[in-house]
Amino acid sequence: MSTASTVDRLPEGPTGRQIITFDNVDAGRARGEARDVAGLDLADSREVEPFETLDEVDGDGVYFATLGIAVVDSAPERLGDLSRAVGDSASPVLAVEPEVYVHVFDTIETDETRELIDEVAAVDADEETEDDELDEAEVYADTPTYAWGLKAVRAIPPILHTAPWTGAGMRIAVLDTGIDLEHPDFAGRIIASESFIPGQSVQDGHSHGTHCAGTAAGIKSPASGRRYGVAHHARLLIGKVLSNSGSGTSGQILAGIDWAIRQRAHVISMSLGSAVAVGQPHFVYYEQAAVAALNAGSLIVAAAGNEGWKPVGAPANSPSVLAVAALDQSLQRASFSCVALNGGGGEINVAAPGVATDSSVPVGKGSHGIKSGTSMATPHVAGVAARLGQKTGFRGRALWRELERTAVPLPQSVQEVGKGLAVVPVRRMAVIAPAPMAWQPGPITEPGPVEPPTP
Amino acid sequence: MHVTLGGPAAALAPEALAETGLVVDEHLEVVGVVTGWADDDTIERLRAIEGVTVEFERGVQIAPPDAPLQ
């Protein structure tokens, strides 16, 4: 292309206008939002005369009601407010993006499609990863910085991925032996706590509860030791339904569920249960409580049990309670993890790491410790559910389905591991393709006198 | 015996339960469950109420802190 073509060359890059995408709301609401948030006066496309440029329109932009999209001509600083509204689930504004010139590909040179490449990369990055295959040979191990389970459930995202949903705004209720209220890792993380054990405070005299709460929602940078919490921005509701010696009753557990629903828990994690015989049905009361929880938007996840090749225990065997199996470091079902021998709720729904899990224990017992069991797998799933719930806004049954849908299938049977490994939602990083560079002749360097080879 | 009752809210009305002789321990309205104490005759009367299920409370026990499996 010669320099003479600069004048009639096609425009490229951002146009200076912005495109605002709205959720499926009526025109009045969308235009009202633009006016309230950014002071933008949008004309309705159905009421304006056909126009060539926005300058002809009376207003800051035009709203296309059938598309739910507005094109505005506005100073960038006014759009800052709209961009902040994108992250607000209460706002109908879904996206604010610069309008760009778009051309048929062969009318411009390849090095001028940079914006298109970036656009495509941005779209790609927003799609869920389809790389749902597991490396068969992969064996996970703790590292100095994180527990192996975090890597397995992708709380530590795979290479070239990020895990931007951290569980912020989500509440996880852990119904267990309480928690060590003095543990520095939980400072400011516990919204509410309640003991259902007569004569005992919430303070964890066992260590099981502190370990499970840590796996579900332990902080990103613990005071000491490696990272161990899946949903590090979720907050905790601690219901003590098991005594310091680890015992409780179904009545205390039901009282704990009742409390957790009242506290508007999004996820209720129950690393507890009692063994069930082959052919034994689920308990009506646990099922009734679980249905009430789902209806209120609380998803109950429970440990399948550690009896080995025996039926899933109660309450995990209730149809409306999500049953969690335990996996070892090579993502095989742990030999102790109960299996689906009974129907009618006795299925395994998902699996998660539950062997040699590093997490918090009471400060008096060393602050950190390693435990194994389906009890350890369950809070991994609670953390995953919190992060999924934050990403999707799904609650109750919708969150259950999403958790199963996004689980990574495993080679073992559904009877052993259900839908597979529960994983944190991740997004692929945008890969920016560098624009090809035009060839330029380099400087010619004088090699200097050539020495004749010495004989 | 410590029992747990489930069923529709109407069936779990406190007056109806009191007539049977059930000593109500807790009425968990959110989950729709009543816990309480009842002897064999009372359990029979409770089971006769339409919609009510009666189950015995069970103990739950997790392993001690230093057990290999939790």
Coordinates of C-alpha atoms in Angstrom, one line a residue:
Chain A
M1 CA 0.0 0.0 0.0
S2 CA 1.4 3.4 -1.0
T3 CA 1.5 6.5 1.2
A4 CA -1.0 8.0 -1.2
S5 CA -3.7 5.7 0.1
T6 CA -3.6 7.2 3.6
V7 CA -6.4 9.6 2.7
D8 CA -9.0 7.1 1.6
R9 CA -7.8 4.3 3.8
L10 CA -10.5 2.5 5.9
P11 CA -10.8 3.6 9.5
E12 CA -9.7 1.1 12.1
G13 CA -9.5 0.6 15.8
P14 CA -11.8 2.1 18.4
T15 CA -14.4 4.5 17.1
G16 CA -14.5 6.5 20.4
R17 CA -18.1 5.3 21.0
Q18 CA -19.0 2.7 23.6
I19 CA -21.5 -0.2 23.4
I20 CA -23.4 -1.0 26.5
T21 CA -25.1 -4.4 26.8
F22 CA -28.0 -4.7 29.1
D23 CA -29.7 -7.8 30.7
N24 CA -33.2 -8.7 29.5
V25 CA -35.0 -5.8 31.0
D26 CA -37.6 -3.4 29.6
A27 CA -36.5 -0.3 27.8
G28 CA -37.5 2.1 30.6
R29 CA -35.4 0.2 33.1
A30 CA -32.3 0.1 30.9
R31 CA -32.5 3.8 30.0
G32 CA -33.2 4.6 33.6
E33 CA -30.1 2.7 34.7
A34 CA -27.9 4.6 32.2
R35 CA -29.3 7.9 33.4
D36 CA -29.0 7.1 37.1
V37 CA -25.5 5.5 37.0
A38 CA -23.8 7.6 34.4
G39 CA -26.1 10.5 33.6
L40 CA -26.6 9.4 30.1
D41 CA -29.7 10.4 28.2
L42 CA -30.5 7.6 25.8
A43 CA -32.9 8.1 22.9
D44 CA -35.2 5.1 22.1
S45 CA -34.3 3.8 18.6
R46 CA -38.0 3.4 17.8
E47 CA -38.5 7.1 18.4
V48 CA -35.7 8.7 16.4
E49 CA -35.4 9.4 12.8
P50 CA -33.0 7.3 10.7
F51 CA -29.5 8.8 11.3
E52 CA -26.0 8.6 9.9
T53 CA -24.1 9.6 12.9
L54 CA -24.9 10.0 16.6
D55 CA -24.4 13.8 16.3
E56 CA -27.8 13.9 14.6
V57 CA -29.5 12.3 17.6
D58 CA -30.9 14.3 20.5
G59 CA -29.2 12.6 23.5
D60 CA -26.0 11.0 24.5
G61 CA -26.8 7.8 22.6
V62 CA -29.4 5.4 21.2
Y63 CA -30.9 2.4 23.0
F64 CA -32.0 -0.5 20.8
A65 CA -34.8 -2.1 22.8
T66 CA -35.0 -5.3 20.7
L67 CA -31.3 -6.0 21.2
G68 CA -30.9 -4.6 24.8
I69 CA -27.9 -2.7 23.5
A70 CA -27.1 1.0 23.6
V71 CA -24.5 2.9 21.6
V72 CA -23.3 6.0 23.3
D73 CA -20.9 8.8 22.5
S74 CA -19.5 9.9 25.8
A75 CA -16.5 11.0 27.7
P76 CA -14.6 8.0 29.1
E77 CA -14.8 9.2 32.7
R78 CA -18.6 9.0 32.6
L79 CA -18.4 5.4 31.6
G80 CA -16.3 4.5 34.6
D81 CA -19.5 4.4 36.6
L82 CA -21.1 2.1 34.2
S83 CA -18.2 -0.2 34.1
R84 CA -18.4 -0.5 37.8
A85 CA -22.1 -1.4 37.5
V86 CA -21.0 -4.4 35.3
G87 CA -19.8 -6.3 38.4
D88 CA -23.0 -5.5 40.4
S89 CA -25.5 -8.4 40.1
A90 CA -28.3 -6.0 40.8
S91 CA -27.6 -3.8 37.8
P92 CA -28.9 -4.8 34.3
V93 CA -25.6 -3.5 32.7
L94 CA -23.8 -6.6 31.5
A95 CA -20.9 -5.1 29.6
V96 CA -19.4 -1.8 28.5
E97 CA -17.1 -2.3 25.5
P98 CA -15.6 0.1 23.0
E99 CA -17.1 0.1 19.6
V100 CA -14.6 -0.8 17.0
Y101 CA -14.5 -0.6 13.3
V102 CA -15.1 -3.9 11.7
H103 CA -14.2 -4.7 8.1
V104 CA -14.3 -7.6 5.8
F105 CA -10.9 -9.3 6.4
D106 CA -9.3 -8.9 3.0
T107 CA -9.8 -5.2 2.7
I108 CA -7.1 -4.4 5.2
E109 CA -3.6 -5.7 5.9
T110 CA -3.1 -8.4 8.5
D111 CA -1.1 -6.2 10.8
E112 CA -4.2 -3.9 11.1
T113 CA -6.4 -6.6 12.5
R114 CA -4.9 -6.3 15.9
E115 CA -8.1 -5.1 17.4
L116 CA -10.0 -8.1 15.9
I117 CA -7.4 -10.5 17.3
D118 CA -7.8 -8.9 20.7
E119 CA -11.5 -9.0 20.5
V120 CA -11.5 -12.7 19.7
A121 CA -9.0 -13.3 22.5
A122 CA -11.3 -11.5 24.9
V123 CA -14.3 -13.6 23.8
D124 CA -12.3 -16.8 24.1
A125 CA -11.2 -15.9 27.6
D126 CA -14.8 -15.5 28.7
E127 CA -15.7 -19.0 27.6
E128 CA -15.4 -21.8 29.9
T129 CA -12.4 -24.0 29.4
E130 CA -13.1 -27.1 27.3
D131 CA -9.9 -28.6 28.4
D132 CA -11.6 -31.1 30.6
E133 CA -9.3 -34.0 30.1
L134 CA -7.1 -35.2 32.9
D135 CA -3.5 -36.2 32.5
E136 CA -3.7 -39.9 33.3
A137 CA -0.2 -39.9 34.8
E138 CA -0.8 -37.0 37.1
V139 CA -0.2 -37.6 40.7
Y140 CA -0.8 -34.7 43.0
A141 CA 1.5 -33.8 46.0
D142 CA 1.6 -31.0 48.6
T143 CA 4.0 -28.2 47.7
P144 CA 5.6 -25.7 50.1
T145 CA 2.8 -23.2 49.1
Y146 CA -0.4 -25.2 48.7
A147 CA -2.1 -28.4 49.7
W148 CA -2.5 -30.9 46.9
G149 CA -6.3 -30.9 47.0
L150 CA -6.3 -27.2 46.0
K151 CA -4.4 -28.0 42.8
A152 CA -6.7 -31.0 42.1
V153 CA -9.9 -29.0 42.4
R154 CA -8.3 -26.1 40.4
A155 CA -8.5 -23.6 43.3
I156 CA -4.8 -23.3 42.2
P157 CA -5.7 -22.9 38.5
P158 CA -4.0 -24.8 35.7
I159 CA -1.4 -23.1 33.6
L160 CA -2.7 -20.3 31.4
H161 CA -5.9 -20.1 33.5
T162 CA -7.1 -17.9 36.3
A163 CA -9.7 -18.6 38.9
P164 CA -11.3 -15.2 39.5
W165 CA -14.3 -16.4 41.5
T166 CA -13.1 -16.7 45.1
G167 CA -16.3 -17.3 47.0
A168 CA -16.7 -13.6 47.8
G169 CA -20.2 -12.9 49.1
M170 CA -21.0 -16.5 49.7
R171 CA -21.7 -18.1 53.1
I172 CA -20.7 -21.6 53.9
A173 CA -22.1 -23.2 57.0
V174 CA -19.9 -25.9 58.5
L175 CA -21.9 -28.2 60.9
D176 CA -19.3 -30.1 62.9
T177 CA -17.3 -30.0 66.1
G178 CA -17.1 -26.2 66.2
I179 CA -14.0 -24.2 65.4
D180 CA -10.9 -22.8 67.1
L181 CA -12.1 -19.2 67.6
E182 CA -8.5 -18.3 68.5
H183 CA -7.0 -19.5 65.3
P184 CA -5.4 -16.5 63.5
D185 CA -6.4 -17.8 60.0
F186 CA -10.1 -17.4 60.9
A187 CA -9.9 -13.9 62.3
G188 CA -12.8 -11.9 60.8
R189 CA -14.0 -14.9 58.7
I190 CA -16.8 -16.1 60.9
I191 CA -20.1 -14.4 60.5
A192 CA -22.0 -16.3 63.2
S193 CA -21.5 -19.4 65.4
E194 CA -23.8 -21.4 67.5
S195 CA -23.5 -24.5 69.7
F196 CA -26.2 -27.1 69.7
I197 CA -24.3 -29.3 72.2
P198 CA -25.6 -28.6 75.8
G199 CA -22.8 -27.4 78.0
Q200 CA -20.2 -26.9 75.3
S201 CA -19.1 -23.7 73.6
V202 CA -18.4 -23.4 69.9
Q203 CA -14.7 -23.7 70.7
D204 CA -13.5 -26.9 68.9
G205 CA -12.1 -29.4 71.4
H206 CA -11.8 -32.1 68.8
S207 CA -10.1 -30.6 65.7
H208 CA -12.3 -32.1 63.1
G209 CA -14.5 -29.0 62.7
T210 CA -11.5 -26.6 62.5
H211 CA -10.0 -28.9 59.8
C212 CA -13.1 -29.0 57.7
A213 CA -13.8 -25.2 58.0
G214 CA -10.3 -24.6 56.9
T215 CA -10.6 -26.7 53.8
A216 CA -13.8 -25.0 52.8
A217 CA -12.9 -21.4 53.3
G218 CA -9.3 -21.1 54.7
I219 CA -7.5 -17.8 53.8
K220 CA -5.2 -17.4 50.8
S221 CA -2.2 -16.6 52.9
P222 CA -2.2 -18.5 56.2
A223 CA -0.2 -17.2 59.1
S224 CA 2.1 -20.2 58.7
G225 CA 2.3 -23.2 56.5
R226 CA 0.9 -23.8 53.1
R227 CA -2.4 -22.6 51.6
Y228 CA -5.3 -25.0 52.3
G229 CA -8.7 -23.2 51.8
V230 CA -10.7 -23.7 48.6
A231 CA -13.0 -20.6 48.7
H232 CA -10.7 -18.1 50.4
H233 CA -13.1 -15.2 50.3
A234 CA -16.3 -17.1 51.4
R235 CA -17.3 -16.5 55.0
L236 CA -18.2 -19.1 57.6
L237 CA -21.2 -20.0 59.7
I238 CA -20.1 -22.4 62.4
G239 CA -22.7 -24.7 63.9
K240 CA -21.4 -27.0 66.6
V241 CA -23.6 -30.2 66.2
L242 CA -21.0 -32.7 67.4
S243 CA -19.4 -32.7 70.8
N244 CA -15.7 -32.3 71.6
S245 CA -15.6 -36.1 71.7
G246 CA -17.2 -36.2 68.2
S247 CA -20.7 -37.4 69.0
G248 CA -24.0 -35.9 68.3
T249 CA -27.6 -36.8 67.5
S250 CA -29.8 -36.5 64.5
G251 CA -31.9 -34.0 66.4
Q252 CA -28.9 -31.7 67.0
I253 CA -27.9 -32.0 63.4
L254 CA -31.4 -31.0 62.3
A255 CA -31.3 -28.1 64.7
G256 CA -28.0 -27.1 63.1
I257 CA -29.5 -27.3 59.6
D258 CA -32.5 -25.2 60.7
W259 CA -30.1 -22.6 62.1
A260 CA -27.9 -22.5 59.0
I261 CA -30.9 -21.9 56.7
R262 CA -32.0 -19.1 59.0
Q263 CA -28.5 -17.6 58.7
R264 CA -29.0 -17.8 54.9
A265 CA -26.2 -20.1 54.3
H266 CA -25.6 -20.8 50.5
V267 CA -23.8 -24.0 51.2
I268 CA -24.1 -26.3 54.2
S269 CA -21.1 -28.7 54.7
M270 CA -21.7 -31.8 56.8
S271 CA -18.7 -34.0 57.3
L272 CA -20.6 -36.4 59.5
G273 CA -23.0 -39.3 59.3
S274 CA -24.0 -42.8 60.5
A275 CA -23.6 -46.1 58.7
V276 CA -26.5 -47.5 56.6
A277 CA -27.2 -51.1 55.8
V278 CA -27.8 -52.4 52.3
G279 CA -31.4 -51.9 51.5
Q280 CA -32.0 -49.4 54.2
P281 CA -33.9 -46.3 53.0
H282 CA -33.0 -42.8 53.8
F283 CA -34.4 -40.9 56.8
V284 CA -37.5 -38.9 56.2
Y285 CA -36.4 -36.1 58.5
Y286 CA -33.1 -35.5 56.8
E287 CA -34.8 -35.5 53.5
Q288 CA -37.4 -33.1 54.7
A289 CA -34.7 -30.8 56.1
A290 CA -32.7 -31.0 52.8
V291 CA -35.7 -30.1 50.7
A292 CA -36.4 -27.2 53.0
A293 CA -32.8 -26.1 52.6
L294 CA -32.8 -26.4 48.8
N295 CA -36.1 -24.4 48.6
A296 CA -34.4 -21.7 50.7
G297 CA -31.4 -21.7 48.4
S298 CA -29.0 -23.7 50.7
L299 CA -27.2 -26.6 49.2
I300 CA -26.3 -29.4 51.6
V301 CA -23.2 -31.4 50.9
A302 CA -22.4 -34.4 53.0
A303 CA -19.7 -37.1 53.4
A304 CA -20.5 -40.4 51.8
G305 CA -18.8 -42.3 54.7
N306 CA -15.6 -44.2 55.5
E307 CA -16.9 -47.8 55.6
G308 CA -15.3 -48.9 52.4
W309 CA -17.4 -51.0 50.0
K310 CA -20.6 -50.3 52.0
P311 CA -23.6 -48.1 51.2
V312 CA -23.5 -44.3 51.4
G313 CA -24.3 -43.3 55.0
A314 CA -27.0 -40.9 56.4
P315 CA -27.6 -38.0 55.8
A316 CA -25.6 -38.3 52.5
N317 CA -28.1 -41.0 51.3
S318 CA -31.0 -38.5 51.3
P319 CA -32.0 -37.7 47.7
S320 CA -31.7 -34.0 48.3
V321 CA -28.3 -34.1 50.0
L322 CA -25.3 -34.1 47.7
A323 CA -23.1 -37.1 48.6
V324 CA -19.3 -36.7 48.3
A325 CA -16.8 -39.5 47.8
A326 CA -13.1 -39.2 48.6
L327 CA -10.2 -39.4 46.1
D328 CA -6.5 -40.1 46.6
Q329 CA -3.6 -38.2 45.1
S330 CA -3.9 -40.0 41.8
L331 CA -7.6 -39.2 41.7
Q332 CA -8.7 -42.8 42.4
R333 CA -11.5 -43.4 44.8
A334 CA -10.0 -43.9 48.3
S335 CA -10.5 -47.5 49.4
F336 CA -12.4 -46.3 52.5
S337 CA -14.9 -44.2 50.6
C338 CA -18.5 -45.6 50.6
V339 CA -20.1 -46.5 47.3
A340 CA -23.6 -46.4 45.8
L341 CA -25.1 -49.7 46.8
N342 CA -28.6 -48.3 47.6
G343 CA -30.8 -46.3 45.3
G344 CA -33.2 -43.6 46.2
G345 CA -30.6 -41.1 47.2
G346 CA -27.9 -43.5 48.0
E347 CA -25.9 -42.4 45.0
I348 CA -22.5 -40.8 44.9
N349 CA -22.9 -37.3 43.4
V350 CA -19.3 -36.0 43.1
A351 CA -15.9 -36.7 44.4
A352 CA -13.1 -34.6 45.8
P353 CA -9.6 -35.0 47.4
G354 CA -9.9 -36.7 50.8
V355 CA -6.5 -38.4 51.5
A356 CA -3.7 -36.7 53.4
T357 CA -5.5 -33.4 53.4
D358 CA -3.5 -30.6 55.0
S359 CA -5.7 -28.0 56.8
S360 CA -6.1 -26.0 60.0
V361 CA -6.4 -27.6 63.4
P362 CA -6.7 -25.8 66.7
V363 CA -3.6 -23.7 67.7
G364 CA -3.2 -25.9 70.8
K365 CA -2.8 -28.9 68.5
G366 CA -0.2 -27.4 66.2
S367 CA -2.3 -25.0 64.0
H368 CA -2.0 -27.3 61.0
G369 CA -2.5 -31.0 60.5
I370 CA -3.1 -33.8 58.0
K371 CA -6.3 -35.9 58.0
S372 CA -7.9 -38.4 55.7
G373 CA -11.6 -39.3 55.1
T374 CA -14.7 -38.4 53.2
S375 CA -15.0 -35.7 55.9
M376 CA -12.1 -34.0 54.2
A377 CA -13.5 -34.4 50.7
T378 CA -16.8 -32.8 51.6
P379 CA -15.5 -29.2 52.5
H380 CA -13.5 -29.2 49.2
V381 CA -16.9 -29.5 47.4
A382 CA -18.4 -26.9 49.7
G383 CA -15.7 -24.5 48.7
V384 CA -16.1 -25.4 45.0
A385 CA -19.9 -24.8 45.3
A386 CA -19.3 -21.4 46.9
R387 CA -17.1 -20.3 44.0
L388 CA -19.5 -21.7 41.4
G389 CA -22.4 -20.0 43.2
Q390 CA -20.5 -16.7 43.1
K391 CA -19.8 -17.1 39.4
T392 CA -23.2 -18.2 38.2
G393 CA -25.5 -16.7 40.9
F394 CA -27.1 -20.2 41.1
R395 CA -28.5 -21.4 44.4
G396 CA -30.1 -24.6 45.7
R397 CA -31.0 -27.1 43.0
A398 CA -29.5 -25.0 40.2
L399 CA -26.2 -24.9 42.0
W400 CA -26.4 -28.7 42.5
R401 CA -26.9 -29.2 38.7
E402 CA -24.1 -26.8 37.9
L403 CA -21.7 -28.6 40.3
E404 CA -22.5 -32.0 38.6
R405 CA -22.4 -30.5 35.1
T406 CA -19.0 -29.0 35.6
A407 CA -17.5 -32.0 37.4
V408 CA -14.6 -33.6 35.5
P409 CA -15.4 -37.3 34.6
L410 CA -13.1 -39.8 36.1
P411 CA -12.1 -43.3 34.8
Q412 CA -13.9 -45.0 37.7
S413 CA -17.5 -45.9 37.8
V414 CA -20.4 -43.6 38.7
Q415 CA -21.1 -46.0 41.6
E416 CA -17.7 -45.0 43.1
V417 CA -17.1 -41.4 42.1
G418 CA -20.4 -40.2 40.7
K419 CA -20.2 -37.4 38.1
G420 CA -16.5 -37.1 38.9
L421 CA -14.1 -34.5 40.4
A422 CA -15.8 -31.3 41.5
V423 CA -13.7 -28.4 40.2
V424 CA -13.6 -24.6 40.7
P425 CA -14.6 -22.5 37.7
V426 CA -11.6 -21.1 35.8
R427 CA -11.2 -19.0 32.8
R428 CA -8.6 -19.1 30.1
M429 CA -6.2 -16.2 30.0
A430 CA -6.4 -14.1 26.9
V431 CA -3.6 -15.0 24.5
I432 CA -2.5 -11.9 22.7
A433 CA -1.2 -12.8 19.3
P434 CA 1.7 -10.4 18.4
A435 CA 1.1 -8.5 15.2
P436 CA 3.4 -9.7 12.4
M437 CA 6.3 -7.2 11.9
A438 CA 7.2 -6.0 8.5
W439 CA 10.7 -7.0 7.4
Q440 CA 13.3 -4.3 7.6
P441 CA 16.8 -4.6 6.2
G442 CA 19.2 -4.4 9.1
P443 CA 22.3 -2.2 9.1
I444 CA 25.1 -3.5 7.0
T445 CA 28.1 -4.1 9.2
E446 CA 31.6 -4.1 7.7
P447 CA 33.2 -7.4 8.7
G448 CA 36.7 -5.8 8.6
P449 CA 39.8 -7.2 6.9
V450 CA 39.6 -11.0 6.6
E451 CA 42.6 -12.6 8.1
P452 CA 44.2 -15.1 5.7
P453 CA 44.2 -18.6 7.2
T454 CA 47.5 -19.4 8.7
P455 CA 49.0 -22.4 7.1
Chain B
M1 CA -37.6 -42.6 73.7
H2 CA -36.3 -39.6 71.7
V3 CA -38.2 -39.4 68.4
T4 CA -38.1 -37.1 65.4
L5 CA -41.3 -36.3 63.6
G6 CA -41.6 -35.1 60.0
G7 CA -44.7 -34.2 58.0
P8 CA -46.7 -31.3 56.7
A9 CA -46.8 -28.3 58.9
A10 CA -50.5 -28.7 59.6
A11 CA -50.0 -32.2 60.9
L12 CA -47.3 -31.0 63.3
A13 CA -49.5 -28.5 65.1
P14 CA -48.4 -28.3 68.8
E15 CA -51.9 -28.9 70.2
A16 CA -52.4 -32.1 68.2
L17 CA -49.0 -33.4 69.3
A18 CA -49.6 -32.5 72.9
E19 CA -52.8 -34.5 72.9
T20 CA -50.9 -37.7 72.0
G21 CA -48.6 -37.2 75.0
L22 CA -45.5 -36.2 73.1
V23 CA -43.1 -34.1 75.2
V24 CA -41.9 -31.7 72.6
D25 CA -38.2 -31.0 72.8
E26 CA -37.8 -28.7 69.8
H27 CA -40.0 -27.5 66.9
L28 CA -37.8 -26.7 64.0
E29 CA -40.1 -24.7 61.8
V30 CA -37.7 -24.0 58.9
V31 CA -37.0 -27.7 58.3
G32 CA -40.5 -28.8 59.3
V33 CA -39.4 -31.3 62.0
V34 CA -40.4 -31.8 65.6
T35 CA -38.2 -33.6 68.1
G36 CA -39.4 -34.9 71.4
W37 CA -39.8 -37.7 73.9
A38 CA -42.5 -40.4 73.6
D39 CA -43.3 -43.9 74.9
D40 CA -44.5 -46.8 72.8
D41 CA -48.2 -45.9 73.1
T42 CA -47.6 -42.3 72.3
I43 CA -45.7 -43.3 69.2
E44 CA -48.6 -45.4 68.1
R45 CA -50.9 -42.4 68.5
L46 CA -48.5 -40.2 66.6
R47 CA -48.3 -42.6 63.7
A48 CA -52.1 -42.5 63.5
I49 CA -51.9 -38.8 62.6
E50 CA -52.2 -38.4 58.9
G51 CA -49.0 -37.3 57.2
V52 CA -46.7 -37.7 60.3
T53 CA -43.7 -39.9 60.1
V54 CA -42.0 -41.0 63.4
E55 CA -38.4 -42.0 63.4
F56 CA -36.1 -42.7 66.3
E57 CA -33.3 -40.3 67.0
R58 CA -29.9 -41.7 66.1
G59 CA -26.5 -41.1 67.5
V60 CA -23.8 -39.8 65.2
Q61 CA -20.2 -40.5 66.1
I62 CA -17.1 -39.4 64.2
A63 CA -13.7 -40.8 64.8
P64 CA -11.4 -39.5 67.6
P65 CA -9.0 -36.7 66.6
D66 CA -6.0 -38.8 66.1
A67 CA -7.7 -41.6 64.2
P68 CA -6.4 -42.4 60.7
L69 CA -9.8 -41.8 59.1
Q70 CA -12.1 -38.9 59.8

